[in-house]
C-alpha positions as CSV (number, residue, x, y, z in Angstrom):
1,M,-94.6,-49.6,-8.3
2,S,-92.6,-46.4,-8.9
3,R,-92.7,-44.5,-12.1
4,K,-90.1,-42.1,-13.5
5,Q,-89.8,-39.6,-16.4
6,T,-87.6,-36.9,-17.7
7,P,-88.6,-33.3,-16.8
8,L,-91.0,-31.4,-19.1
9,R,-91.4,-34.5,-21.2
10,P,-94.1,-33.1,-23.5
11,Y,-91.7,-30.4,-24.6
12,F,-88.4,-32.2,-24.8
13,E,-88.9,-35.9,-25.4
14,K,-89.7,-35.3,-29.0
15,M,-88.9,-32.0,-30.6
16,P,-89.5,-31.0,-34.3
17,D,-87.4,-32.8,-36.8
18,I,-85.1,-30.8,-39.0
19,G,-82.9,-31.5,-42.0
20,K,-83.3,-33.9,-44.8
21,E,-81.6,-37.0,-46.0
22,I,-79.1,-36.5,-48.9
23,S,-79.8,-38.4,-52.1
24,E,-77.1,-40.3,-53.9
25,G,-77.3,-37.8,-56.8
26,E,-76.9,-34.9,-54.4
27,A,-73.9,-36.6,-52.7
28,K,-72.2,-37.0,-56.1
29,H,-72.9,-33.4,-57.0
30,L,-71.4,-32.2,-53.7
31,Q,-68.3,-34.4,-53.9
32,E,-66.3,-31.5,-55.4
33,N,-66.9,-29.4,-52.3
34,V,-65.8,-32.4,-50.1
35,N,-62.6,-32.5,-52.1
36,Q,-62.0,-28.8,-51.6
37,V,-62.6,-29.0,-47.9
38,R,-60.1,-31.9,-47.7
39,E,-57.5,-29.6,-49.3
40,Q,-57.9,-27.2,-46.4
41,E,-57.9,-30.0,-43.9
42,E,-54.5,-31.2,-45.2
43,I,-53.0,-27.7,-44.5
44,I,-54.3,-27.8,-40.9
45,E,-53.1,-31.4,-40.4
46,K,-49.6,-30.5,-41.5
47,E,-49.5,-27.5,-39.1
48,N,-50.8,-29.6,-36.2
49,L,-48.1,-32.2,-36.9
50,R,-45.4,-29.5,-37.0
51,V,-46.5,-28.3,-33.5
52,K,-46.7,-31.9,-32.1
53,N,-43.1,-32.5,-33.3
54,A,-41.7,-29.3,-31.9
55,G,-38.6,-29.5,-29.7
56,I,-36.5,-32.6,-29.2
57,P,-37.7,-35.9,-30.7
58,A,-40.1,-37.9,-28.5
59,E,-37.8,-40.9,-28.8
60,K,-35.1,-39.0,-26.9
61,V,-37.5,-38.5,-24.0
62,H,-38.5,-42.2,-24.1
63,K,-34.8,-43.3,-24.0
64,R,-34.4,-41.4,-20.8
65,G,-37.3,-43.4,-19.4
66,G,-39.7,-40.5,-19.5
67,M,-43.1,-39.7,-21.0
68,T,-43.8,-36.8,-23.3
69,I,-46.8,-34.5,-22.6
70,Y,-48.7,-36.4,-25.3
71,D,-48.0,-39.7,-23.7
72,R,-49.2,-38.3,-20.4
73,L,-52.4,-37.0,-21.9
74,E,-53.1,-40.3,-23.7
75,Y,-52.7,-42.2,-20.4
76,L,-54.7,-39.7,-18.3
77,V,-57.7,-38.7,-20.5
78,D,-60.7,-41.0,-21.0
79,E,-60.6,-42.5,-24.5
80,G,-62.4,-40.6,-27.2
81,T,-63.1,-37.4,-25.0
82,W,-59.9,-35.3,-25.7
83,S,-60.7,-32.1,-27.5
84,P,-57.5,-30.1,-28.0
85,L,-57.4,-26.3,-28.0
86,H,-54.8,-23.7,-29.0
87,T,-52.8,-26.2,-30.9
88,L,-51.5,-23.6,-33.4
89,Y,-51.6,-20.6,-31.1
90,N,-48.3,-18.7,-31.4
91,P,-49.1,-15.0,-31.6
92,T,-45.5,-13.8,-31.5
93,D,-44.4,-16.3,-34.1
94,N,-41.6,-17.4,-31.8
95,E,-38.8,-19.7,-33.0
96,E,-40.1,-22.7,-31.1
97,G,-43.2,-22.6,-33.3
98,C,-45.6,-23.0,-30.4
99,T,-46.2,-21.7,-26.9
100,G,-44.8,-24.6,-25.1
101,V,-48.0,-25.8,-23.5
102,V,-50.6,-28.3,-24.7
103,N,-54.2,-28.0,-23.6
104,G,-57.8,-28.8,-24.1
105,I,-60.9,-30.3,-22.5
106,G,-61.5,-33.9,-21.8
107,K,-62.9,-36.4,-19.3
108,I,-60.8,-38.0,-16.5
109,E,-62.6,-40.9,-14.8
110,G,-65.8,-39.8,-16.4
111,K,-65.7,-36.2,-15.3
112,W,-64.9,-33.2,-17.5
113,A,-61.8,-31.1,-16.8
114,V,-59.8,-28.4,-18.5
115,I,-56.3,-30.0,-18.9
116,I,-53.0,-28.2,-19.6
117,G,-49.4,-29.4,-19.5
118,F,-46.0,-28.1,-20.4
119,D,-44.5,-29.6,-23.5
120,N,-41.3,-31.1,-22.0
121,K,-39.8,-31.6,-25.4
122,V,-39.7,-27.8,-25.9
123,M,-36.9,-26.3,-23.8
124,A,-37.8,-28.6,-20.9
125,G,-41.1,-26.8,-20.5
126,A,-39.7,-23.2,-20.3
127,W,-41.6,-20.0,-20.2
128,I,-41.6,-18.8,-23.8
129,A,-43.3,-16.0,-25.7
130,G,-47.1,-16.3,-26.0
131,Q,-47.4,-18.9,-23.3
132,S,-48.8,-16.7,-20.6
133,E,-51.8,-15.6,-22.7
134,N,-52.4,-19.2,-23.7
135,I,-52.5,-20.2,-20.0
136,L,-54.8,-17.3,-19.1
137,M,-57.3,-18.5,-21.8
138,V,-57.2,-22.0,-20.3
139,T,-57.7,-20.8,-16.7
140,D,-60.5,-18.6,-17.8
141,M,-62.2,-21.6,-19.4
142,A,-62.1,-23.5,-16.2
143,K,-63.5,-20.5,-14.4
144,R,-66.4,-20.1,-16.8
145,L,-67.3,-23.8,-17.0
146,N,-66.8,-24.3,-13.2
147,I,-64.9,-27.6,-13.7
148,P,-61.5,-28.7,-12.4
149,L,-58.3,-27.5,-13.9
150,V,-55.7,-30.2,-14.2
151,W,-52.0,-29.3,-14.7
152,L,-49.2,-31.5,-15.9
153,T,-46.3,-29.4,-14.7
154,N,-42.8,-29.8,-16.0
155,C,-41.5,-26.2,-16.1
156,S,-37.8,-25.3,-16.3
157,G,-38.6,-21.6,-15.7
158,V,-37.9,-18.6,-18.0
159,K,-36.2,-18.7,-21.3
160,L,-33.6,-16.4,-19.9
161,M,-32.3,-15.0,-23.2
162,E,-35.8,-13.7,-24.0
163,Q,-37.0,-12.8,-20.5
164,E,-38.6,-9.5,-21.7
165,T,-41.2,-11.5,-23.7
166,V,-42.5,-13.4,-20.7
167,Y,-41.6,-11.9,-17.3
168,A,-43.2,-8.5,-16.7
169,G,-46.6,-6.9,-17.3
170,R,-50.2,-7.3,-16.5
171,R,-50.7,-10.5,-18.5
172,S,-47.3,-12.0,-18.1
173,S,-46.2,-15.4,-17.0
174,G,-46.8,-14.4,-13.4
175,A,-50.5,-13.8,-14.0
176,P,-51.5,-17.5,-13.8
177,F,-50.4,-17.6,-10.2
178,F,-53.0,-15.0,-9.4
179,R,-55.5,-16.8,-11.5
180,H,-54.9,-20.0,-9.7
181,A,-55.6,-18.1,-6.4
182,D,-58.7,-16.7,-8.0
183,L,-59.9,-20.2,-9.0
184,N,-59.3,-21.6,-5.6
185,H,-61.2,-18.7,-4.1
186,L,-64.1,-19.5,-6.4
187,G,-64.1,-23.2,-5.4
188,V,-62.6,-24.4,-8.7
189,P,-60.1,-27.1,-7.8
190,I,-56.7,-27.3,-9.5
191,L,-54.9,-30.6,-9.6
192,N,-51.2,-30.7,-10.3
193,A,-49.0,-33.6,-11.5
194,I,-45.4,-32.4,-11.0
195,Y,-42.5,-33.7,-13.0
196,G,-38.8,-32.7,-13.4
197,T,-37.1,-29.6,-12.2
198,N,-39.3,-26.6,-11.6
199,P,-37.2,-23.6,-10.3
200,A,-38.2,-20.0,-9.8
201,G,-41.4,-19.3,-11.8
202,G,-41.7,-23.1,-12.3
203,G,-41.7,-23.4,-8.5
204,Y,-44.7,-21.1,-8.2
205,Q,-46.3,-22.9,-11.1
206,G,-45.8,-26.1,-9.0
207,I,-47.1,-24.7,-5.7
208,S,-50.0,-22.5,-6.7
209,P,-52.6,-25.3,-7.5
210,T,-54.9,-26.9,-4.9
211,I,-53.5,-30.5,-4.8
212,L,-49.9,-31.3,-5.5
213,L,-48.8,-34.8,-6.6
214,A,-45.2,-35.4,-7.6
215,H,-43.0,-37.9,-9.4
216,E,-40.1,-39.0,-7.1
217,G,-37.6,-37.2,-9.3
218,A,-39.5,-33.9,-9.2
219,N,-38.6,-30.7,-7.4
220,I,-40.0,-27.2,-7.0
221,A,-38.2,-24.3,-5.5
222,V,-38.0,-20.5,-5.4
223,G,-34.6,-20.7,-7.1
224,G,-32.6,-23.5,-8.7
225,A,-29.1,-24.6,-7.7
226,G,-27.8,-23.3,-11.0
227,I,-29.1,-19.8,-10.2
228,V,-27.5,-19.8,-6.8
229,G,-24.2,-21.0,-8.2
230,G,-24.2,-18.3,-10.9
231,M,-24.5,-15.3,-8.6
232,N,-21.7,-12.8,-9.2
233,P,-21.2,-9.8,-6.8
234,K,-19.2,-7.9,-9.5
235,G,-22.2,-7.3,-11.7
236,Y,-20.3,-8.3,-14.8
237,V,-18.2,-11.3,-16.0
238,D,-14.4,-10.9,-16.5
239,E,-11.9,-13.7,-17.1
240,D,-11.4,-14.2,-13.4
241,A,-15.1,-14.5,-12.8
242,A,-15.4,-16.9,-15.8
243,K,-12.7,-19.2,-14.4
244,A,-14.3,-19.1,-10.9
245,L,-17.6,-20.1,-12.5
246,I,-15.9,-23.0,-14.3
247,E,-14.4,-24.3,-11.2
248,A,-17.6,-23.9,-9.2
249,T,-19.5,-25.8,-11.9
250,K,-16.9,-28.6,-12.0
251,G,-17.0,-29.0,-8.3
252,F,-20.8,-28.6,-7.9
253,T,-22.2,-31.7,-6.3
254,G,-25.2,-30.2,-4.6
255,K,-28.7,-31.4,-5.2
256,A,-31.5,-29.4,-6.6
257,P,-33.5,-27.6,-3.8
258,G,-37.1,-28.5,-3.2
259,R,-36.8,-32.2,-3.7
260,V,-39.2,-34.8,-2.5
261,Q,-37.2,-35.2,0.7
262,T,-38.1,-31.5,1.4
263,H,-41.6,-31.1,0.1
264,F,-43.0,-34.5,1.1
265,D,-40.9,-35.5,4.2
266,K,-40.6,-32.0,5.7
267,T,-43.0,-29.3,4.4
268,A,-45.7,-31.9,3.4
269,Y,-46.7,-29.8,0.4
270,F,-46.8,-32.8,-1.8
271,R,-49.9,-34.9,-1.0
272,E,-48.5,-37.9,-2.8
273,V,-45.2,-39.1,-4.3
274,H,-45.0,-41.8,-7.0
275,E,-42.2,-43.9,-8.2
276,T,-43.4,-43.9,-11.8
277,E,-44.8,-41.2,-14.1
278,Q,-47.9,-43.2,-14.6
279,G,-48.4,-43.5,-10.9
280,V,-48.7,-39.7,-10.6
281,L,-51.4,-39.7,-13.3
282,D,-53.2,-42.5,-11.4
283,G,-53.1,-40.2,-8.4
284,I,-54.8,-37.5,-10.5
285,K,-57.4,-40.0,-11.6
286,D,-58.1,-40.8,-7.9
287,Y,-58.6,-37.1,-7.1
288,M,-60.8,-36.6,-10.1
289,R,-63.1,-39.2,-8.7
290,M,-63.5,-36.9,-5.7
291,M,-64.4,-33.8,-7.7
292,P,-67.9,-32.4,-7.4
293,A,-70.2,-33.4,-10.2
294,Y,-74.0,-34.0,-10.6
295,D,-75.1,-37.3,-12.1
296,P,-76.2,-36.4,-15.7
297,A,-79.7,-37.6,-15.0
298,M,-80.1,-34.5,-12.8
299,F,-80.4,-32.3,-15.9
300,R,-81.1,-34.5,-18.8
301,V,-84.4,-34.0,-20.5
302,A,-84.2,-37.1,-22.8
303,E,-81.9,-40.1,-23.5
304,P,-78.8,-39.1,-25.5
305,A,-79.1,-39.7,-29.2
306,A,-76.9,-39.3,-32.2
307,P,-78.0,-37.0,-35.0
308,R,-80.2,-38.8,-37.6
309,M,-78.1,-37.1,-40.2
310,S,-74.4,-38.0,-40.3
311,P,-72.0,-35.3,-39.2
312,D,-69.7,-36.5,-42.0
313,E,-72.1,-34.9,-44.5
314,L,-71.1,-31.4,-43.2
315,N,-68.3,-31.4,-45.6
316,M,-70.9,-31.5,-48.4
317,F,-73.2,-28.8,-47.1
318,L,-70.8,-26.0,-46.1
319,P,-69.6,-24.4,-49.3
320,V,-65.9,-23.7,-49.7
321,N,-66.9,-20.8,-52.0
322,Q,-67.7,-18.1,-49.5
323,K,-70.2,-16.5,-51.9
324,R,-72.3,-19.6,-52.2
325,I,-75.4,-19.8,-49.9
326,Y,-76.5,-23.0,-48.1
327,D,-79.3,-24.1,-45.8
328,S,-78.1,-23.4,-42.2
329,I,-80.6,-25.8,-40.8
330,Q,-79.0,-28.7,-42.7
331,I,-75.8,-27.9,-40.7
332,L,-77.7,-27.8,-37.4
333,A,-79.4,-31.1,-38.2
334,R,-76.0,-32.8,-38.2
335,L,-75.1,-31.5,-34.8
336,T,-78.1,-32.0,-32.5
337,D,-79.6,-35.1,-30.9
338,N,-81.9,-37.0,-33.3
339,S,-81.7,-34.0,-35.6
340,E,-84.3,-32.1,-33.7
341,F,-84.8,-28.4,-33.0
342,M,-87.4,-26.3,-31.3
343,E,-87.2,-22.9,-33.0
344,Y,-88.0,-19.6,-31.3
345,R,-89.9,-17.0,-33.4
346,P,-89.0,-18.4,-36.9
347,D,-91.0,-15.8,-38.7
348,Y,-89.4,-12.8,-37.0
349,G,-85.9,-11.7,-37.7
350,R,-85.5,-14.2,-40.6
351,E,-81.8,-13.6,-41.0
352,V,-81.0,-15.6,-37.8
353,F,-82.4,-18.7,-36.3
354,T,-82.7,-19.2,-32.5
355,G,-84.0,-22.1,-30.5
356,I,-83.5,-25.1,-28.3
357,A,-82.0,-28.5,-29.1
358,K,-80.6,-31.4,-27.2
359,V,-77.0,-32.5,-27.0
360,D,-76.4,-35.8,-25.2
361,G,-79.9,-35.4,-23.7
362,F,-79.1,-32.0,-22.2
363,P,-81.1,-28.9,-23.3
364,V,-78.9,-26.4,-25.2
365,A,-79.6,-23.1,-27.0
366,F,-78.4,-22.4,-30.6
367,I,-78.2,-19.1,-32.4
368,G,-77.0,-18.9,-36.0
369,N,-77.0,-16.9,-39.2
370,Q,-79.4,-17.9,-42.0
371,Q,-78.1,-17.6,-45.6
372,G,-79.9,-16.5,-48.8
373,I,-82.0,-13.5,-50.0
374,F,-85.0,-12.3,-48.0
375,P,-87.3,-10.2,-50.2
376,D,-89.5,-7.5,-48.7
377,Y,-87.3,-7.5,-45.6
378,P,-86.2,-5.6,-43.6
379,E,-89.3,-3.5,-43.3
380,Y,-87.5,-0.3,-42.6
381,A,-85.9,-0.5,-46.1
382,K,-89.4,-0.2,-47.6
383,G,-88.5,-2.3,-50.6
384,G,-85.3,-0.3,-51.3
385,Y,-83.2,-3.4,-51.1
386,P,-83.6,-7.0,-49.9
387,A,-82.0,-8.5,-46.8
388,V,-79.0,-10.7,-47.4
389,G,-78.2,-13.7,-45.3
390,G,-75.3,-13.3,-43.0
391,K,-76.1,-9.7,-42.3
392,H,-78.0,-8.5,-39.2
393,Y,-81.1,-6.3,-39.3
394,R,-83.4,-4.7,-36.7
395,E,-85.7,-7.7,-36.1
396,G,-82.8,-10.2,-36.0
397,L,-80.9,-8.2,-33.4
398,I,-84.1,-7.8,-31.3
399,K,-84.8,-11.5,-31.5
400,Q,-81.3,-12.5,-30.5
401,G,-81.4,-10.1,-27.5
402,E,-84.7,-11.5,-26.4
403,F,-83.6,-15.1,-26.8
404,V,-80.3,-14.6,-25.0
405,T,-82.1,-12.9,-22.1
406,L,-84.6,-15.8,-21.8
407,C,-81.7,-18.3,-22.0
408,G,-80.1,-16.5,-19.0
409,R,-83.4,-16.8,-17.1
410,D,-83.6,-20.6,-17.9
411,N,-79.8,-21.2,-17.5
412,L,-79.4,-22.6,-21.0
413,P,-75.8,-22.7,-22.3
414,I,-75.7,-21.1,-25.8
415,I,-73.8,-22.3,-28.9
416,W,-73.4,-19.7,-31.6
417,L,-73.1,-20.8,-35.3
418,Q,-71.5,-17.7,-36.8
419,D,-71.3,-17.1,-40.5
420,T,-71.7,-13.3,-40.7
421,T,-70.6,-10.5,-43.0
422,G,-71.7,-7.7,-40.7
423,I,-74.6,-5.4,-39.7
424,D,-76.7,-3.5,-42.2
425,V,-75.3,0.0,-42.9
426,G,-76.5,3.3,-44.1
427,D,-78.9,6.0,-43.0
428,L,-81.9,3.7,-43.0
429,S,-80.2,1.3,-40.7
430,E,-79.0,4.0,-38.4
431,E,-82.6,5.3,-38.1
432,A,-83.7,1.7,-37.4
433,E,-81.3,1.8,-34.4
434,L,-79.0,-1.0,-35.5
435,L,-76.0,0.6,-33.7
436,A,-77.8,0.6,-30.4
437,L,-79.5,-2.8,-30.9
438,G,-76.1,-4.4,-31.6
439,Q,-74.7,-3.1,-28.4
440,S,-78.0,-4.1,-26.7
441,L,-77.2,-7.7,-27.7
442,V,-73.8,-7.4,-26.2
443,Y,-75.4,-6.1,-23.0
444,S,-77.9,-9.1,-23.0
445,I,-74.9,-11.5,-23.3
446,E,-73.1,-9.9,-20.3
447,Q,-76.3,-9.8,-18.2
448,T,-76.8,-13.6,-18.5
449,E,-73.6,-14.8,-16.9
450,L,-74.0,-17.9,-19.1
451,S,-71.2,-19.9,-20.5
452,M,-71.2,-19.8,-24.3
453,M,-69.4,-21.4,-27.2
454,C,-68.8,-19.8,-30.6
455,I,-68.3,-21.7,-33.9
456,V,-67.2,-19.5,-36.8
457,L,-68.4,-21.7,-39.7
458,R,-67.0,-19.5,-42.5
459,K,-67.0,-15.8,-42.0
460,G,-66.6,-13.6,-38.9
461,S,-66.6,-10.0,-40.1
462,A,-67.1,-6.5,-38.7
463,A,-68.9,-5.8,-35.4
464,A,-71.2,-8.8,-36.1
465,H,-68.3,-11.1,-35.1
466,Y,-68.3,-9.3,-31.7
467,I,-72.1,-9.3,-31.1
468,M,-72.4,-13.1,-31.9
469,C,-70.3,-14.0,-28.8
470,G,-66.9,-13.9,-30.5
471,P,-63.8,-14.2,-28.2
472,Q,-64.3,-10.6,-27.2
473,A,-67.2,-11.8,-25.0
474,N,-64.6,-12.9,-22.5
475,N,-66.9,-13.0,-19.5
476,N,-69.1,-15.6,-21.4
477,N,-67.1,-17.1,-24.2
478,A,-65.6,-20.4,-23.0
479,F,-63.9,-21.0,-26.3
480,T,-64.3,-20.2,-30.0
481,I,-63.9,-22.9,-32.7
482,G,-63.0,-22.3,-36.4
483,T,-63.3,-24.7,-39.3
484,P,-61.1,-25.3,-42.3
485,L,-63.2,-22.7,-44.1
486,T,-63.0,-20.0,-41.4
487,E,-62.1,-16.4,-42.4
488,I,-62.1,-13.5,-39.8
489,Y,-61.5,-9.9,-40.8
490,V,-62.8,-6.5,-40.1
491,M,-64.2,-6.4,-43.6
492,H,-63.5,-8.2,-46.9
493,G,-60.2,-7.4,-48.4
494,E,-61.7,-5.8,-51.5
495,T,-64.0,-3.7,-49.4
496,A,-61.0,-2.6,-47.2
497,A,-59.0,-1.7,-50.3
498,A,-61.8,0.4,-51.7
499,A,-62.3,2.2,-48.4
500,S,-58.6,2.9,-48.1
501,Y,-57.9,4.0,-51.7
502,A,-61.1,5.2,-53.3
503,R,-60.3,8.9,-52.7
504,R,-56.8,8.4,-53.9
505,L,-58.1,6.9,-57.1
506,V,-60.3,9.9,-57.7
507,K,-57.4,12.3,-57.1
508,E,-55.0,10.4,-59.4
509,D,-57.7,10.1,-62.1
510,A,-58.5,13.8,-62.0
511,A,-54.8,14.6,-62.4
512,G,-54.6,12.3,-65.4
513,N,-52.1,10.0,-63.7
514,D,-51.5,6.3,-64.2
515,L,-53.8,4.4,-61.8
516,G,-51.5,1.4,-61.8
517,P,-49.4,2.2,-58.7
518,V,-52.6,2.7,-56.7
519,T,-54.3,-0.5,-57.9
520,D,-51.1,-2.4,-57.2
521,K,-51.3,-1.2,-53.6
522,M,-55.0,-2.1,-53.5
523,N,-54.3,-5.6,-54.8
524,Q,-51.4,-6.0,-52.3
525,M,-53.8,-5.0,-49.5
526,I,-56.4,-7.6,-50.7
527,E,-53.7,-10.3,-50.8
528,D,-52.5,-9.3,-47.3
529,Y,-56.1,-9.5,-45.9
530,R,-56.5,-12.9,-47.5
531,D,-53.3,-14.2,-46.0
532,K,-54.1,-12.9,-42.5
533,S,-57.6,-14.3,-42.4
534,R,-57.0,-17.9,-43.3
535,P,-57.8,-20.7,-40.8
536,A,-54.2,-21.4,-39.7
537,Y,-53.5,-17.7,-39.2
538,C,-56.7,-17.3,-37.2
539,A,-55.6,-20.1,-34.9
540,K,-52.0,-18.8,-34.6
541,S,-53.1,-15.3,-33.8
542,G,-55.8,-16.4,-31.3
543,F,-58.8,-15.3,-33.3
544,V,-60.1,-18.8,-32.7
545,D,-59.0,-21.3,-30.1
546,E,-58.8,-24.3,-32.4
547,I,-59.5,-25.3,-36.0
548,V,-61.8,-28.3,-35.9
549,F,-62.7,-30.4,-38.9
550,L,-66.5,-30.2,-39.6
551,P,-67.4,-33.8,-38.7
552,K,-65.7,-33.3,-35.3
553,L,-67.7,-30.2,-34.3
554,R,-70.3,-32.2,-32.4
555,Q,-67.5,-33.7,-30.3
556,Y,-66.6,-30.2,-29.1
557,I,-70.3,-29.3,-28.6
558,Q,-70.7,-32.4,-26.5
559,A,-67.6,-31.4,-24.4
560,F,-68.9,-27.9,-23.9
561,T,-72.4,-29.1,-23.0
562,G,-71.3,-31.8,-20.6
563,A,-68.9,-29.5,-18.8
564,N,-71.7,-26.9,-18.4
565,Y,-74.0,-29.4,-16.7
566,Q,-71.3,-31.1,-14.6
567,N,-71.4,-28.7,-11.7
568,P,-73.4,-25.5,-12.6
569,K,-73.2,-22.6,-10.3
570,S,-76.8,-21.7,-11.0
571,I,-79.8,-23.9,-11.6
572,T,-83.2,-23.3,-13.1
573,P,-85.5,-26.3,-12.4
574,V,-86.5,-27.7,-15.8
575,H,-90.2,-27.7,-15.0
576,Q,-89.9,-24.0,-14.2
577,M,-88.4,-23.0,-17.6
578,L,-90.2,-20.3,-19.6
579,L,-88.5,-20.5,-23.0
580,P,-90.0,-23.9,-24.2
581,R,-93.4,-22.7,-23.1
582,I,-93.0,-19.4,-24.9
583,I,-92.0,-21.2,-28.1
584,K,-95.0,-23.5,-27.9
585,G,-97.3,-20.5,-27.1
């Protein structure tokens, strides 16, 4: 009789329990926080709906017999696995109110993929401002996670009246074509479902993926028929040229170049052509079944399990009031399998927690900020001041650097739970080498080549936002999630106002002048900082990749984890891991 077991069972089968059940009385006491979180959720819901309704009404597309990008995603993606990203991203605040592409991560036929499609309701999927950066972030994610990139292409080319916002430059709309070549070179497959007319840049968008599947009405070409018909050797338009263009347009009976008759029957670029839009998506599903993927049993260390503590309770435990402290482990307990966590060096660097948990049975590393007051710490302060949760001190920076390095050795993907106000400042902290230790943590991250996910629970501030694998860690950070409580700024608005105007106040006071004009400017700066650090603004500007409601955080963690273990580029055999043994001692 054969016997089987999960690897390193004594370490992973049952890890230490964390968190505690919430009593009925506590739940009632915390209901006010739930109500305040709901107010912020409603703001985000309204913004998300605005983006989804951008462009022409969905009914108009349906009347034409077509599907919107959202219809296509609903048909294509396995139920319950879609985790959208960059919904509110619109860094140039363009008139369309979005970047014209919809993207995220989800499963297709049981396998994770990064999925992106042009919103065919918005200028027929034209290149518009901010779109190229959005696409680059998505292609980077497929590269880091080493999973397929699936395109739903319906691209009418450049928004010609604003070509300067999309065409030229190092990170322009042409950059994705080079990134597609990069992904192909690295063995990351790109599947493309092609719809509609895709001229010029849309043609390159159509041809640059690995596998091309088309709807029978689709076409891709270097230039569209309208472009050819509009060429004018004069270099300007006078009345004669205008009349000639009118007549040419009236008499134009040509068909769009690059049709199915060309690219299926003759060039054989299109692998498949389908009569229906759903048929193209069925073809994508067929190819997704061919994609490389390990059976999850290869890497699981335990059977998947839901948290013992409900993720819905996160709205109670994360205070809306940014000055209120909370138990970070209570947050973690509502994110991990069976609410278990194996902590690394709990008594060292008390301002941060580090350790291993399980997500869907896979081993995953977590790093996060502890909250509260830590008396008699840091040691280098010699009692001069206590440590404050959310800040980083010498021991905490060393611990994080050590832990990240060990995760790199053991190939453990890392999830950062960030709620930080910065790194300790002053002469004592400089003598304690915090400047160098912060950069050492950045170096440790870069050395690992691991894929990481960052969640900014509330605050991301100062250099601490960088060192805890914020989006700036762009060789490692797959994506960054914000919450309805997220604020991101270089420093708090009041601190920034004081830093900017303190000397001016001294000067005006010494001169006996009215301080009102200066304090007015300070208050305006504080208000400006507040407006430009709110969750929706963070998402619009790209500070985070998506605002996710707290009970949905685990869904994104599951997507990140599953994608990491689907087809990893590097493997550490579980029974050869050092980190769990170091934790046990």
